[in-house]
Each structure stands twice: as C-alpha cells, then as structure tokens.
Amino acid sequence: VAFPIKDPKLKQRVINEGLMILLKDNASAWLMKADGSYVKSKPRINQAPIVGQLELLKKFARGENAG
C-alpha cells in the first residue's frame, strides 16, 4: 500500500526513520540486475551484515524516534 505523505515533517521522519535503514540492508535485500533478474545481496568483506527489518525492530524496541 502506498499513499502520499503531504506533511513535510512527517515525510522527512518516514525517510529518516524507515527508508534510510532499509536502504542500508546488505544481508536480506534483493538487487535487480540489468537483465531484470534478481540476486540476493551479501555484505562485503569486513562489512557487518545489516538486515533492514531487524534494524527497524531493534530501533523501535529501544524507543528511538525523531518525533
């Protein structure tokens, strides 16, 4: 489900608290290749794995938010 977020402060909060964490996912995300096929992402050598959904759950379990 998608819908517009018209309030500028709320829009920025959604970007900062949700989208940016999910974009850092390097362990469970799928990346689309030029031919339209997908490959599962992997952390680079010496890079800690980041699972976006898990990071969001941990963040909100700690009570962190920008509001």
Coordinates of N, CA and C in Angstrom, one line a residue:
V1 N 0.8 -1.2 0.0 CA 0.0 0.0 0.0 C 0.9 1.2 0.0
A2 N 0.6 2.2 -0.9 CA 1.3 3.4 -0.9 C 0.3 4.6 -0.9
F3 N 0.8 5.7 -0.3 CA -0.1 6.8 -0.2 C 0.8 8.0 0.0
P4 N 0.4 9.2 -0.5 CA 1.2 10.4 -0.3 C 1.3 10.9 1.1
I5 N 2.5 11.4 1.5 CA 2.7 12.0 2.8 C 2.8 13.5 2.5
K6 N 1.8 14.2 2.9 CA 1.9 15.7 2.5 C 2.5 16.6 3.5
D7 N 2.5 16.1 4.8 CA 3.2 16.9 5.8 C 4.7 16.8 5.7
P8 N 5.4 17.9 5.5 CA 6.9 17.9 5.2 C 7.6 17.2 6.4
K9 N 7.2 17.5 7.6 CA 7.9 17.0 8.8 C 7.7 15.5 8.9
L10 N 6.5 15.0 8.7 CA 6.2 13.6 8.7 C 6.9 12.9 7.6
K11 N 6.9 13.5 6.4 CA 7.6 12.9 5.3 C 9.1 12.7 5.6
Q12 N 9.8 13.7 6.1 CA 11.2 13.6 6.5 C 11.4 12.5 7.5
R13 N 10.5 12.4 8.5 CA 10.6 11.4 9.5 C 10.5 10.0 9.0
V14 N 9.6 9.8 8.0 CA 9.5 8.4 7.4 C 10.8 8.1 6.6
I15 N 11.3 9.1 6.0 CA 12.6 8.8 5.2 C 13.7 8.5 6.2
N16 N 13.9 9.3 7.2 CA 15.0 9.2 8.2 C 14.8 7.9 9.0
E17 N 13.7 7.6 9.5 CA 13.5 6.5 10.5 C 13.2 5.2 9.8
G18 N 12.8 5.2 8.6 CA 12.4 3.9 7.9 C 13.2 3.6 6.7
L19 N 13.1 4.5 5.7 CA 13.7 4.2 4.4 C 15.2 4.1 4.4
M20 N 15.8 5.0 5.1 CA 17.3 5.0 5.1 C 17.9 3.7 5.7
I21 N 17.2 3.2 6.8 CA 17.7 2.0 7.4 C 17.5 0.8 6.4
L22 N 16.4 0.8 5.7 CA 16.1 -0.3 4.7 C 17.1 -0.2 3.5
L23 N 17.5 1.0 3.1 CA 18.4 1.1 2.0 C 19.8 0.6 2.4
K24 N 20.1 0.5 3.7 CA 21.4 0.1 4.1 C 21.5 -1.5 4.2
D25 N 20.4 -2.1 4.0 CA 20.3 -3.6 4.1 C 21.3 -4.2 3.1
N26 N 22.2 -5.0 3.7 CA 23.2 -5.7 2.8 C 23.2 -7.2 3.0
A27 N 22.1 -7.7 3.7 CA 22.1 -9.1 4.0 C 20.8 -9.8 3.6
S28 N 19.7 -9.1 3.4 CA 18.5 -9.8 3.1 C 17.8 -9.1 1.9
A29 N 18.3 -8.0 1.4 CA 17.7 -7.3 0.2 C 18.0 -8.1 -1.1
W30 N 17.2 -7.8 -2.1 CA 17.4 -8.4 -3.4 C 17.7 -7.3 -4.3
L31 N 18.7 -7.4 -5.2 CA 19.1 -6.4 -6.1 C 18.8 -6.9 -7.5
M32 N 18.2 -5.9 -8.3 CA 17.8 -6.3 -9.7 C 19.0 -6.0 -10.6
K33 N 19.3 -7.0 -11.4 CA 20.4 -6.8 -12.4 C 19.8 -6.2 -13.7
A34 N 20.7 -5.9 -14.6 CA 20.3 -5.2 -15.8 C 19.3 -6.0 -16.7
D35 N 19.4 -7.3 -16.6 CA 18.5 -8.2 -17.4 C 17.2 -8.5 -16.7
G36 N 16.9 -7.8 -15.6 CA 15.7 -8.0 -14.9 C 15.6 -9.1 -13.9
S37 N 16.7 -9.9 -13.8 CA 16.7 -11.0 -12.8 C 17.2 -10.4 -11.4
Y38 N 17.1 -11.1 -10.4 CA 17.4 -10.7 -9.1 C 18.5 -11.5 -8.4
V39 N 19.3 -10.9 -7.6 CA 20.4 -11.6 -6.9 C 20.3 -11.1 -5.4
K40 N 20.5 -12.0 -4.5 CA 20.4 -11.6 -3.1 C 21.7 -10.9 -2.7
S41 N 21.5 -9.8 -2.0 CA 22.7 -9.0 -1.6 C 23.5 -9.8 -0.5
K42 N 24.8 -9.5 -0.5 CA 25.7 -10.1 0.5 C 26.6 -8.9 1.1
P43 N 26.9 -9.0 2.4 CA 27.8 -8.0 2.9 C 29.2 -8.1 2.2
R44 N 29.9 -7.0 2.1 CA 31.2 -7.1 1.5 C 32.2 -7.6 2.6
I45 N 33.4 -8.0 2.1 CA 34.4 -8.5 3.1 C 34.6 -7.4 4.1
N46 N 34.7 -7.8 5.4 CA 34.9 -6.9 6.5 C 33.8 -5.9 6.8
Q47 N 32.6 -6.3 6.2 CA 31.4 -5.4 6.4 C 30.4 -6.2 7.3
A48 N 29.9 -5.6 8.3 CA 28.9 -6.3 9.2 C 27.6 -6.4 8.4
P49 N 26.9 -7.6 8.5 CA 25.6 -7.7 7.9 C 24.6 -6.8 8.5
I50 N 23.8 -6.2 7.7 CA 22.7 -5.3 8.1 C 21.4 -5.9 7.5
V51 N 20.5 -6.3 8.4 CA 19.1 -6.8 7.9 C 18.2 -5.6 8.3
G52 N 17.6 -5.0 7.3 CA 16.8 -3.8 7.4 C 15.7 -4.0 8.4
Q53 N 14.9 -5.0 8.2 CA 13.7 -5.3 9.1 C 14.1 -5.4 10.5
L54 N 15.2 -6.2 10.8 CA 15.7 -6.4 12.1 C 16.2 -5.1 12.7
E55 N 16.9 -4.3 12.0 CA 17.3 -3.0 12.5 C 16.2 -2.1 12.8
L56 N 15.1 -2.1 12.0 CA 13.9 -1.3 12.4 C 13.3 -1.8 13.7
L57 N 13.1 -3.1 13.8 CA 12.6 -3.6 15.0 C 13.4 -3.3 16.3
K58 N 14.7 -3.4 16.1 CA 15.6 -3.0 17.3 C 15.5 -1.5 17.6
K59 N 15.4 -0.7 16.6 CA 15.3 0.8 16.8 C 14.1 1.1 17.6
F60 N 13.0 0.6 17.1 CA 11.7 0.9 17.8 C 11.5 0.2 19.1
A61 N 12.1 -0.9 19.3 CA 12.1 -1.6 20.6 C 12.8 -0.7 21.7
R62 N 13.9 0.0 21.2 CA 14.6 0.9 22.1 C 13.9 2.2 22.3
G63 N 12.8 2.4 21.6 CA 12.0 3.6 21.8 C 12.6 4.8 21.0
E64 N 13.5 4.5 20.1 CA 14.1 5.6 19.3 C 13.1 6.2 18.3
N65 N 13.0 7.5 18.2 CA 12.3 8.1 17.1 C 12.7 9.6 17.0
A66 N 12.3 10.2 15.9 CA 12.7 11.6 15.7 C 11.6 12.5 16.2
G67 N 10.4 12.0 16.6 CA 9.3 12.8 16.9 C 9.0 13.1 18.3

